[in-house]
Amino acid sequence: MNHAIPADAPNRPAWLEVDLDAIAHNVRVARRALRPGAALMAVVKANAYGHGTVPVARAALRAGAGWLGVAVLSEALQLRAAGIAAPILILGWTPAELARDAILHDVALTVFSAAELEALDRIAREAGRPARAHLKVDTGMGRLGVPADERGLQVAEALARSPHVLWEGTFTHFACADEPVPSHTERQIERFSAFLARLQAAGLDPGLRHAANTAGLFRFPQAHFEMARLGIGLYGYAPSRFVPLPEPLRPALSWKASLAHVKAVAAGETISYGATYVAKEDEWIGTVPVGYADGYRRAYSGVGRVLVGGVPRPVRGRVCMDQFMIGLGPARGDGTARPGEPPASAGDEVVLLGAQGDAVLTANDLAEWAGTIPYEILTSLDERLPRVYTGAALEQE
Ligand SMILES: *Cc1c(COP(=O)(O)O)cnc(C)c1O
C-alpha cells in the first residue's frame, strides 16, 4: 500500500499543500508590475484565501510585501499573536465596541462614517493610544465608504480634527476591474482622484492612498498611488481572464487525499445518495475521504474530476459530507468475481486540485463545475483539512 500522506500531516488522509515559494514568487511579480516606490499589501483575509493566514503572511512579508490586509479583527489579532509586527489594515467594518483591541494591537481600521469616527476617537482616548484609520471612499462599489463628494469631505475634515485618531490612509475599492470593459473602473479612478484633489484643496493630508486590487494592479497602473492590495494574485490566480499578467503567477495550493477504498461495481449498481449514478458497465469505483464539509462542493456531483495516477477521473454520484466516489475505469469482468487488476488501490494519491504527472486541475476548473469563481473555491476550504507548507521560504523561519 502506497500511503501518500506527508509525515507532517498525519492526522488525516486528506490535506492541502501550500507552496510558500509560489507565494513569494507572486509577491515579486506584483512588485515588478507596481509603480516603483509603491507599497504592496498582501491581502490575507479568510484564512489567506484558504491557504493559512500566518505562514502566508510571513512568506509575503519576507518577499517584499509591506502591509497585510484582513477583513475582520480576529484575523488581525491572529497575526499579532503570531508575533507579526507589520502594519495591518482591517478592510471591513470594525464596530466601535471592538475597536479597543485593534488600537491596543496597533491595527489600522477602516473609517467611513462620522458617528463611528467620533466613537473611535473616544475609545482611543480611553485606551491611551492613538487609533490608526484609513478613510474609505465609495467611488462606485456601493459597499462601504463615504460618498466621494461634499459629505465625504466633511467626514475627512472630522478625521483630520480627531485628536486621538491618526489619519493614516485613504482608499477606495473597484467593482469591475476584472471585467472586459474598463469604463466603470476608469470612472472610479476619476472620482477617487477628484476626491483626493478636494482633500488637497482643503489642506487635508490623505496619507497613504490606495485603490487597486489584483485586477487594478495588473490592469490600471494609473491606480497604483502609494499602495496596491494583492489578494487573489498572491495565491497565483488571475482575477479573471480579462486581466493580463506581465508574467505567469504560480498557484500555491494543491489539494490531495489518499484513496480510502477501491472496488469493482457491477453494471446496474448505483453510487451514493439518491442513487443518481448507475454504472453502465462493470466499473472500478474509488472512495475519496473528502466531502462538502471540507469544501469539496456538492455541486461537483457528477461533473467534477480528480487526478489518479496522472489520469483525470470523474466524480460518480453525489458528493457526500465527508466522502465522494470516483470512476476508475471499466472493470472488464462480472464486476464482483475476478475483475482483474484495479487501476489504483487504497492509499494511492488523489489530486483534487493541483498537478499530478502532466495533468493539472486549477481552482478555475473547480469554480466552473460549481458555477462560481476561484475566490469562493479557495475560501471555502475547511479548517479541518491539514495544511502542509513547502518551499525554501519555510526553511528561513
Ligand atoms: C478582498 C479585497 C481585496 C483583494 O482583492 P483581490 O481581487 O483578491 O485582489 C482588496 N481590497 C479590498 C478592500 C478587499 O476587500
Short mmCIF file of C-alpha atoms and ligand atoms in Angstrom, two decimals:
data_model
loop_
_atom_site.label_atom_id
_atom_site.label_comp_id
_atom_site.label_asym_id
_atom_site.label_seq_id
_atom_site.Cartn_x
_atom_site.Cartn_y
_atom_site.Cartn_z
CA MET A 1 0.00 0.00 0.00
CA ASN A 2 1.31 3.37 -1.03
CA HIS A 3 0.35 5.87 1.64
CA ALA A 4 0.92 9.31 0.21
CA ILE A 5 0.21 11.20 3.45
CA PRO A 6 3.06 13.59 4.24
CA ALA A 7 4.84 12.90 7.50
CA ASP A 8 3.92 16.27 8.97
CA ALA A 9 0.18 15.87 8.29
CA PRO A 10 -0.51 12.51 9.85
CA ASN A 11 -3.89 13.27 11.30
CA ARG A 12 -5.90 12.82 8.12
CA PRO A 13 -5.55 11.17 4.71
CA ALA A 14 -6.63 14.42 3.04
CA TRP A 15 -4.63 17.62 3.11
CA LEU A 16 -3.64 20.86 1.42
CA GLU A 17 -0.11 21.59 0.29
CA VAL A 18 0.84 25.25 0.18
CA ASP A 19 3.99 26.19 -1.71
CA LEU A 20 5.33 29.28 0.04
CA ASP A 21 7.85 29.79 -2.77
CA ALA A 22 4.88 30.32 -5.09
CA ILE A 23 3.53 32.96 -2.66
CA ALA A 24 6.95 34.67 -2.66
CA HIS A 25 7.12 34.47 -6.46
CA ASN A 26 3.68 36.06 -6.82
CA VAL A 27 4.67 38.91 -4.49
CA ARG A 28 7.74 39.56 -6.62
CA VAL A 29 5.71 39.51 -9.87
CA ALA A 30 3.29 42.02 -8.37
CA ARG A 31 6.06 44.27 -7.11
CA ARG A 32 7.74 44.31 -10.51
CA ALA A 33 4.42 45.39 -12.05
CA LEU A 34 3.87 48.07 -9.43
CA ARG A 35 4.90 51.67 -9.75
CA PRO A 36 8.41 51.97 -8.23
CA GLY A 37 8.12 53.16 -4.67
CA ALA A 38 4.53 51.96 -4.21
CA ALA A 39 3.93 49.54 -1.36
CA LEU A 40 2.25 46.17 -1.65
CA MET A 41 -0.42 44.97 0.75
CA ALA A 42 -0.78 41.19 0.94
CA VAL A 43 -4.49 40.51 1.49
CA VAL A 44 -4.63 37.51 3.84
CA LYS A 45 -8.30 37.65 4.86
CA ALA A 46 -10.39 34.47 5.02
CA ASN A 47 -7.51 32.33 6.25
CA ALA A 48 -5.35 33.72 3.43
CA TYR A 49 -7.94 32.62 0.85
CA GLY A 50 -7.89 29.19 2.49
CA HIS A 51 -4.08 28.86 2.42
CA GLY A 52 -3.42 29.60 6.12
CA THR A 53 -3.08 33.13 7.47
CA VAL A 54 0.21 33.16 9.36
CA PRO A 55 2.54 31.16 7.07
CA VAL A 56 1.28 33.05 4.01
CA ALA A 57 1.64 36.42 5.76
CA ARG A 58 5.22 35.61 6.78
CA ALA A 59 6.17 34.45 3.28
CA ALA A 60 4.58 37.52 1.69
CA LEU A 61 6.31 39.94 4.06
CA ARG A 62 9.65 38.25 3.54
CA ALA A 63 9.20 38.53 -0.24
CA GLY A 64 8.60 42.27 -0.05
CA ALA A 65 5.02 42.96 0.93
CA GLY A 66 4.92 45.88 3.36
CA TRP A 67 1.35 45.61 4.62
CA LEU A 68 -1.20 42.96 5.49
CA GLY A 69 -4.91 43.33 4.78
CA VAL A 70 -7.63 41.41 6.62
CA ALA A 71 -11.41 41.58 6.72
CA VAL A 72 -12.12 41.25 10.43
CA LEU A 73 -10.46 41.92 13.78
CA SER A 74 -9.93 38.25 14.70
CA GLU A 75 -7.72 37.82 11.64
CA ALA A 76 -5.59 40.80 12.65
CA LEU A 77 -5.25 39.52 16.21
CA GLN A 78 -4.19 36.10 14.92
CA LEU A 79 -1.33 37.79 13.03
CA ARG A 80 -0.28 39.81 16.07
CA ALA A 81 -0.46 36.71 18.32
CA ALA A 82 1.99 35.05 15.92
CA GLY A 83 4.40 37.91 16.55
CA ILE A 84 3.91 39.66 13.22
CA ALA A 85 4.62 43.35 13.69
CA ALA A 86 3.97 44.56 10.11
CA PRO A 87 1.27 47.18 9.53
CA ILE A 88 -2.20 45.61 9.28
CA LEU A 89 -5.41 47.17 7.95
CA ILE A 90 -8.86 45.74 8.62
CA LEU A 91 -10.63 46.37 5.31
CA GLY A 92 -14.15 45.83 6.64
CA TRP A 93 -16.25 47.42 9.35
CA THR A 94 -14.98 47.17 12.92
CA PRO A 95 -17.77 48.17 15.33
CA ALA A 96 -16.60 50.76 17.85
CA GLU A 97 -17.01 48.34 20.75
CA LEU A 98 -14.33 46.10 19.17
CA ALA A 99 -12.01 48.94 18.27
CA ARG A 100 -10.15 48.97 21.58
CA ASP A 101 -8.49 45.63 20.83
CA ALA A 102 -7.45 46.87 17.41
CA ILE A 103 -5.97 50.03 18.92
CA LEU A 104 -4.07 48.13 21.60
CA HIS A 105 -2.60 45.86 18.92
CA ASP A 106 -1.75 48.73 16.61
CA VAL A 107 -4.10 47.55 13.89
CA ALA A 108 -5.43 50.15 11.45
CA LEU A 109 -9.19 50.46 10.96
CA THR A 110 -11.38 51.43 8.06
CA VAL A 111 -13.49 54.52 8.78
CA PHE A 112 -16.47 55.65 6.72
CA SER A 113 -18.88 57.48 8.99
CA ALA A 114 -18.76 60.50 11.26
CA ALA A 115 -20.56 58.69 14.08
CA GLU A 116 -18.10 55.77 14.06
CA LEU A 117 -15.23 58.19 13.90
CA GLU A 118 -16.45 60.01 16.97
CA ALA A 119 -16.79 56.74 18.89
CA LEU A 120 -13.33 55.68 17.72
CA ASP A 121 -11.77 58.91 18.94
CA ARG A 122 -13.33 58.42 22.38
CA ILE A 123 -12.18 54.79 22.59
CA ALA A 124 -8.65 55.72 21.55
CA ARG A 125 -8.56 58.43 24.22
CA GLU A 126 -9.70 55.92 26.85
CA ALA A 127 -7.20 53.33 25.60
CA GLY A 128 -4.43 55.90 25.90
CA ARG A 129 -3.17 55.18 22.39
CA PRO A 130 -3.98 56.68 19.03
CA ALA A 131 -6.18 54.74 16.63
CA ARG A 132 -4.92 54.32 13.08
CA ALA A 133 -7.56 54.98 10.46
CA HIS A 134 -7.92 54.66 6.69
CA LEU A 135 -10.76 56.65 5.22
CA LYS A 136 -12.81 54.52 2.83
CA VAL A 137 -14.32 56.30 -0.14
CA ASP A 138 -17.14 54.79 -2.19
CA THR A 139 -16.47 55.58 -5.83
CA GLY A 140 -18.76 53.01 -7.40
CA MET A 141 -18.64 49.74 -5.44
CA GLY A 142 -21.65 50.63 -3.30
CA ARG A 143 -20.43 48.63 -0.31
CA LEU A 144 -18.60 50.71 2.30
CA GLY A 145 -17.25 54.21 2.13
CA VAL A 146 -18.07 57.86 2.39
CA PRO A 147 -19.56 59.41 -0.75
CA ALA A 148 -16.88 60.94 -2.95
CA ASP A 149 -18.40 64.41 -2.55
CA GLU A 150 -19.08 67.17 -0.01
CA ARG A 151 -20.41 64.63 2.53
CA GLY A 152 -17.19 62.61 2.31
CA LEU A 153 -15.19 65.78 2.67
CA GLN A 154 -17.00 66.51 5.94
CA VAL A 155 -16.01 63.12 7.37
CA ALA A 156 -12.45 63.76 6.16
CA GLU A 157 -12.42 67.11 7.96
CA ALA A 158 -13.68 65.45 11.14
CA LEU A 159 -10.97 62.81 10.78
CA ALA A 160 -8.28 65.47 10.43
CA ARG A 161 -9.61 67.14 13.61
CA SER A 162 -9.86 63.94 15.70
CA PRO A 163 -7.12 64.27 18.32
CA HIS A 164 -6.85 60.56 19.07
CA VAL A 165 -7.21 59.18 15.55
CA LEU A 166 -4.24 59.13 13.23
CA TRP A 167 -5.28 59.58 9.60
CA GLU A 168 -3.01 57.02 8.02
CA GLY A 169 -4.56 56.40 4.63
CA THR A 170 -7.39 56.92 2.17
CA PHE A 171 -8.70 54.25 -0.15
CA THR A 172 -11.37 53.01 -2.48
CA HIS A 173 -12.28 49.64 -3.98
CA PHE A 174 -13.04 48.66 -7.57
CA ALA A 175 -16.19 46.82 -8.60
CA CYS A 176 -15.31 45.89 -12.19
CA ALA A 177 -11.52 45.93 -12.57
CA ASP A 178 -11.57 42.30 -13.77
CA GLU A 179 -14.32 42.79 -16.35
CA PRO A 180 -13.82 43.21 -20.08
CA VAL A 181 -14.91 46.84 -20.31
CA PRO A 182 -12.66 49.27 -18.38
CA SER A 183 -15.05 52.24 -18.28
CA HIS A 184 -16.52 51.64 -14.79
CA THR A 185 -13.05 51.37 -13.27
CA GLU A 186 -11.82 54.43 -15.15
CA ARG A 187 -14.77 56.33 -13.73
CA GLN A 188 -13.95 55.09 -10.22
CA ILE A 189 -10.34 56.21 -10.63
CA GLU A 190 -11.55 59.64 -11.81
CA ARG A 191 -13.90 60.01 -8.85
CA PHE A 192 -11.22 58.93 -6.41
CA SER A 193 -8.70 61.35 -7.93
CA ALA A 194 -11.24 64.17 -7.84
CA PHE A 195 -11.96 63.44 -4.18
CA LEU A 196 -8.23 63.44 -3.40
CA ALA A 197 -7.95 66.79 -5.17
CA ARG A 198 -10.73 68.14 -2.96
CA LEU A 199 -8.86 66.97 0.12
CA GLN A 200 -5.74 68.69 -1.13
CA ALA A 201 -7.65 71.88 -1.86
CA ALA A 202 -8.97 71.78 1.71
CA GLY A 203 -5.42 71.42 3.01
CA LEU A 204 -6.02 67.84 4.20
CA ASP A 205 -3.41 65.08 4.05
CA PRO A 206 -4.95 61.77 2.89
CA GLY A 207 -1.94 59.71 3.99
CA LEU A 208 -1.30 56.54 2.04
CA ARG A 209 -3.60 56.49 -0.99
CA HIS A 210 -4.60 53.08 -2.33
CA ALA A 211 -7.21 51.72 -4.72
CA ALA A 212 -6.03 48.71 -6.72
CA ASN A 213 -6.93 45.10 -6.00
CA THR A 214 -5.17 42.38 -8.03
CA ALA A 215 -7.03 43.32 -11.20
CA GLY A 216 -6.33 47.02 -10.66
CA LEU A 217 -2.67 46.34 -10.00
CA PHE A 218 -2.10 44.47 -13.26
CA ARG A 219 -4.50 46.40 -15.45
CA PHE A 220 -4.75 50.00 -14.24
CA PRO A 221 -1.26 51.35 -13.46
CA GLN A 222 -2.81 54.81 -13.08
CA ALA A 223 -4.45 53.43 -9.92
CA HIS A 224 -1.26 52.38 -8.13
CA PHE A 225 -1.00 55.52 -5.97
CA GLU A 226 1.12 54.67 -2.88
CA MET A 227 -0.05 51.08 -2.45
CA ALA A 228 -1.89 48.20 -4.12
CA ARG A 229 -3.78 45.40 -2.39
CA LEU A 230 -2.90 41.99 -3.77
CA GLY A 231 -5.45 39.28 -2.96
CA ILE A 232 -6.18 36.51 -5.45
CA GLY A 233 -2.92 37.18 -7.31
CA LEU A 234 -0.94 36.39 -4.16
CA TYR A 235 -2.29 32.86 -4.41
CA GLY A 236 -1.36 32.53 -8.08
CA TYR A 237 -4.64 33.25 -9.83
CA ALA A 238 -5.69 35.98 -12.20
CA PRO A 239 -8.98 37.60 -11.07
CA SER A 240 -10.48 36.76 -14.47
CA ARG A 241 -9.35 36.01 -18.00
CA PHE A 242 -9.63 39.72 -18.82
CA VAL A 243 -6.71 40.63 -16.58
CA PRO A 244 -3.42 40.34 -18.48
CA LEU A 245 -0.47 39.20 -16.39
CA PRO A 246 3.01 40.53 -17.24
CA GLU A 247 4.50 37.17 -16.29
CA PRO A 248 2.90 33.97 -15.05
CA LEU A 249 1.77 33.71 -11.45
CA ARG A 250 2.13 30.37 -9.68
CA PRO A 251 -0.85 28.75 -7.92
CA ALA A 252 0.34 27.98 -4.40
CA LEU A 253 -2.20 25.41 -3.34
CA SER A 254 -2.66 21.71 -4.07
CA TRP A 255 -5.35 19.53 -2.56
CA LYS A 256 -4.60 15.87 -2.10
CA ALA A 257 -6.01 12.79 -0.45
CA SER A 258 -5.34 9.07 -0.25
CA LEU A 259 -7.86 6.70 -1.79
CA ALA A 260 -9.84 5.12 1.05
CA HIS A 261 -11.22 2.18 -0.87
CA VAL A 262 -11.31 0.68 -4.37
CA LYS A 263 -13.85 -1.85 -5.53
CA ALA A 264 -15.40 -3.30 -8.66
CA VAL A 265 -19.06 -2.45 -9.13
CA ALA A 266 -21.33 -4.41 -11.45
CA ALA A 267 -23.26 -2.77 -14.28
CA GLY A 268 -26.61 -1.51 -12.96
CA GLU A 269 -25.34 -0.86 -9.40
CA THR A 270 -25.78 2.66 -8.08
CA ILE A 271 -23.41 5.00 -6.31
CA SER A 272 -24.04 7.45 -3.44
CA TYR A 273 -27.10 9.23 -2.03
CA GLY A 274 -30.12 9.36 -4.24
CA ALA A 275 -28.66 6.58 -6.41
CA THR A 276 -28.24 9.18 -9.16
CA TYR A 277 -25.31 7.36 -10.75
CA VAL A 278 -25.96 3.96 -12.29
CA ALA A 279 -22.93 2.01 -13.54
CA LYS A 280 -23.40 1.40 -17.27
CA GLU A 281 -20.79 -1.34 -17.24
CA ASP A 282 -18.73 -3.13 -14.64
CA GLU A 283 -16.61 -0.35 -13.24
CA TRP A 284 -13.88 0.32 -10.72
CA ILE A 285 -15.04 2.78 -8.13
CA GLY A 286 -12.77 4.56 -5.67
CA THR A 287 -13.80 6.33 -2.48
CA VAL A 288 -12.10 9.61 -1.62
CA PRO A 289 -12.19 10.63 2.07
CA VAL A 290 -13.16 14.27 1.41
CA GLY A 291 -16.61 15.82 1.22
CA TYR A 292 -18.58 19.01 1.00
CA ALA A 293 -17.87 19.73 4.67
CA ASP A 294 -14.24 20.16 3.59
CA GLY A 295 -15.20 22.49 0.78
CA TYR A 296 -15.41 19.82 -1.93
CA ARG A 297 -18.68 21.15 -3.12
CA ARG A 298 -21.81 19.13 -3.67
CA ALA A 299 -22.12 20.95 -6.99
CA TYR A 300 -19.23 18.78 -8.27
CA SER A 301 -21.55 15.75 -8.11
CA GLY A 302 -21.46 14.04 -11.49
CA VAL A 303 -19.40 16.85 -13.12
CA GLY A 304 -16.10 17.10 -11.23
CA ARG A 305 -12.85 15.30 -11.92
CA VAL A 306 -9.84 14.33 -9.84
CA LEU A 307 -6.43 13.00 -10.84
CA VAL A 308 -5.29 9.48 -10.03
CA GLY A 309 -2.02 8.23 -11.48
CA GLY A 310 -1.90 11.35 -13.65
CA VAL A 311 -5.25 10.50 -15.26
CA PRO A 312 -8.42 12.61 -14.86
CA ARG A 313 -11.18 10.53 -13.24
CA PRO A 314 -14.85 11.54 -12.94
CA VAL A 315 -16.81 12.09 -9.73
CA ARG A 316 -19.52 9.43 -9.60
CA GLY A 317 -22.84 10.25 -7.98
CA ARG A 318 -23.39 12.82 -5.27
CA VAL A 319 -20.61 14.27 -3.16
CA CYS A 320 -21.32 13.38 0.49
CA MET A 321 -20.40 15.42 3.56
CA ASP A 322 -17.11 13.65 4.20
CA GLN A 323 -16.55 11.38 1.19
CA PHE A 324 -17.19 11.00 -2.50
CA MET A 325 -16.74 8.37 -5.15
CA ILE A 326 -14.86 8.40 -8.44
CA GLY A 327 -14.86 6.18 -11.51
CA LEU A 328 -11.55 4.43 -12.15
CA GLY A 329 -12.43 2.80 -15.45
CA PRO A 330 -14.12 -0.34 -16.72
CA ALA A 331 -13.67 -3.42 -14.57
CA ARG A 332 -13.82 -5.86 -17.51
CA GLY A 333 -15.35 -8.80 -15.79
CA ASP A 334 -18.51 -9.53 -13.95
CA GLY A 335 -17.71 -6.77 -11.50
CA THR A 336 -17.66 -9.00 -8.48
CA ALA A 337 -15.85 -12.24 -9.19
CA ARG A 338 -12.50 -11.77 -10.98
CA PRO A 339 -12.37 -8.25 -12.27
CA GLY A 340 -8.60 -8.25 -12.87
CA GLU A 341 -6.16 -5.66 -11.61
CA PRO A 342 -7.63 -2.43 -10.30
CA PRO A 343 -6.07 0.72 -11.84
CA ALA A 344 -5.44 2.12 -8.36
CA SER A 345 -5.52 0.87 -4.79
CA ALA A 346 -6.40 2.14 -1.36
CA GLY A 347 -3.73 4.56 -0.17
CA ASP A 348 -2.92 5.90 -3.64
CA GLU A 349 -2.67 9.65 -4.06
CA VAL A 350 -5.68 11.51 -5.42
CA VAL A 351 -5.23 15.12 -6.54
CA LEU A 352 -8.38 17.19 -6.17
CA LEU A 353 -6.68 20.47 -7.13
CA GLY A 354 -3.15 20.85 -8.44
CA ALA A 355 -0.81 18.83 -10.65
CA GLN A 356 -0.17 15.13 -10.94
CA GLY A 357 2.09 13.97 -13.74
CA ASP A 358 1.26 16.13 -16.73
CA ALA A 359 -2.35 16.70 -15.67
CA VAL A 360 -3.47 19.80 -13.77
CA LEU A 361 -6.68 20.89 -12.07
CA THR A 362 -6.94 24.53 -11.09
CA ALA A 363 -9.32 26.46 -8.87
CA ASN A 364 -10.73 27.83 -12.15
CA ASP A 365 -11.73 24.30 -13.18
CA LEU A 366 -13.43 23.64 -9.85
CA ALA A 367 -15.13 27.04 -9.99
CA GLU A 368 -16.51 26.26 -13.43
CA TRP A 369 -18.05 22.97 -12.27
CA ALA A 370 -19.75 24.76 -9.40
CA GLY A 371 -20.76 27.86 -11.37
CA THR A 372 -18.71 30.18 -9.20
CA ILE A 373 -15.34 31.97 -9.07
CA PRO A 374 -11.97 30.65 -7.84
CA TYR A 375 -12.16 33.04 -4.86
CA GLU A 376 -15.09 31.09 -3.46
CA ILE A 377 -13.46 27.72 -4.12
CA LEU A 378 -10.30 28.71 -2.22
CA THR A 379 -12.01 30.46 0.69
CA SER A 380 -14.36 27.55 1.31
CA LEU A 381 -11.53 25.09 2.02
CA ASP A 382 -12.40 23.99 5.52
CA GLU A 383 -10.16 24.35 8.55
CA ARG A 384 -10.30 20.62 9.21
CA LEU A 385 -8.07 19.97 6.20
CA PRO A 386 -4.47 19.93 7.46
CA ARG A 387 -2.23 22.45 5.69
CA VAL A 388 1.28 21.32 4.82
CA TYR A 389 3.78 24.05 3.93
CA THR A 390 6.59 23.56 1.45
CA GLY A 391 9.25 25.75 -0.12
CA ALA A 392 12.51 27.41 0.82
CA ALA A 393 10.50 30.33 2.19
CA LEU A 394 9.56 28.00 5.04
CA GLU A 395 13.11 26.97 5.92
CA GLN A 396 14.07 30.55 6.67
CA GLU A 397 11.57 30.71 9.55
C1 LIG B 1 -10.56 41.34 -0.75
C2 LIG B 1 -10.13 42.71 -1.04
C3 LIG B 1 -9.02 42.94 -1.86
C4 LIG B 1 -8.31 41.86 -2.64
O1 LIG B 1 -9.00 41.63 -3.85
P1 LIG B 1 -8.43 40.64 -4.97
O2 LIG B 1 -9.38 40.74 -6.09
O3 LIG B 1 -8.43 39.28 -4.34
O4 LIG B 1 -7.07 41.09 -5.28
C5 LIG B 1 -8.58 44.26 -2.00
N1 LIG B 1 -9.23 45.26 -1.37
C6 LIG B 1 -10.31 45.07 -0.60
C7 LIG B 1 -10.98 46.23 0.04
C8 LIG B 1 -10.81 43.79 -0.42
O5 LIG B 1 -11.91 43.61 0.33
#
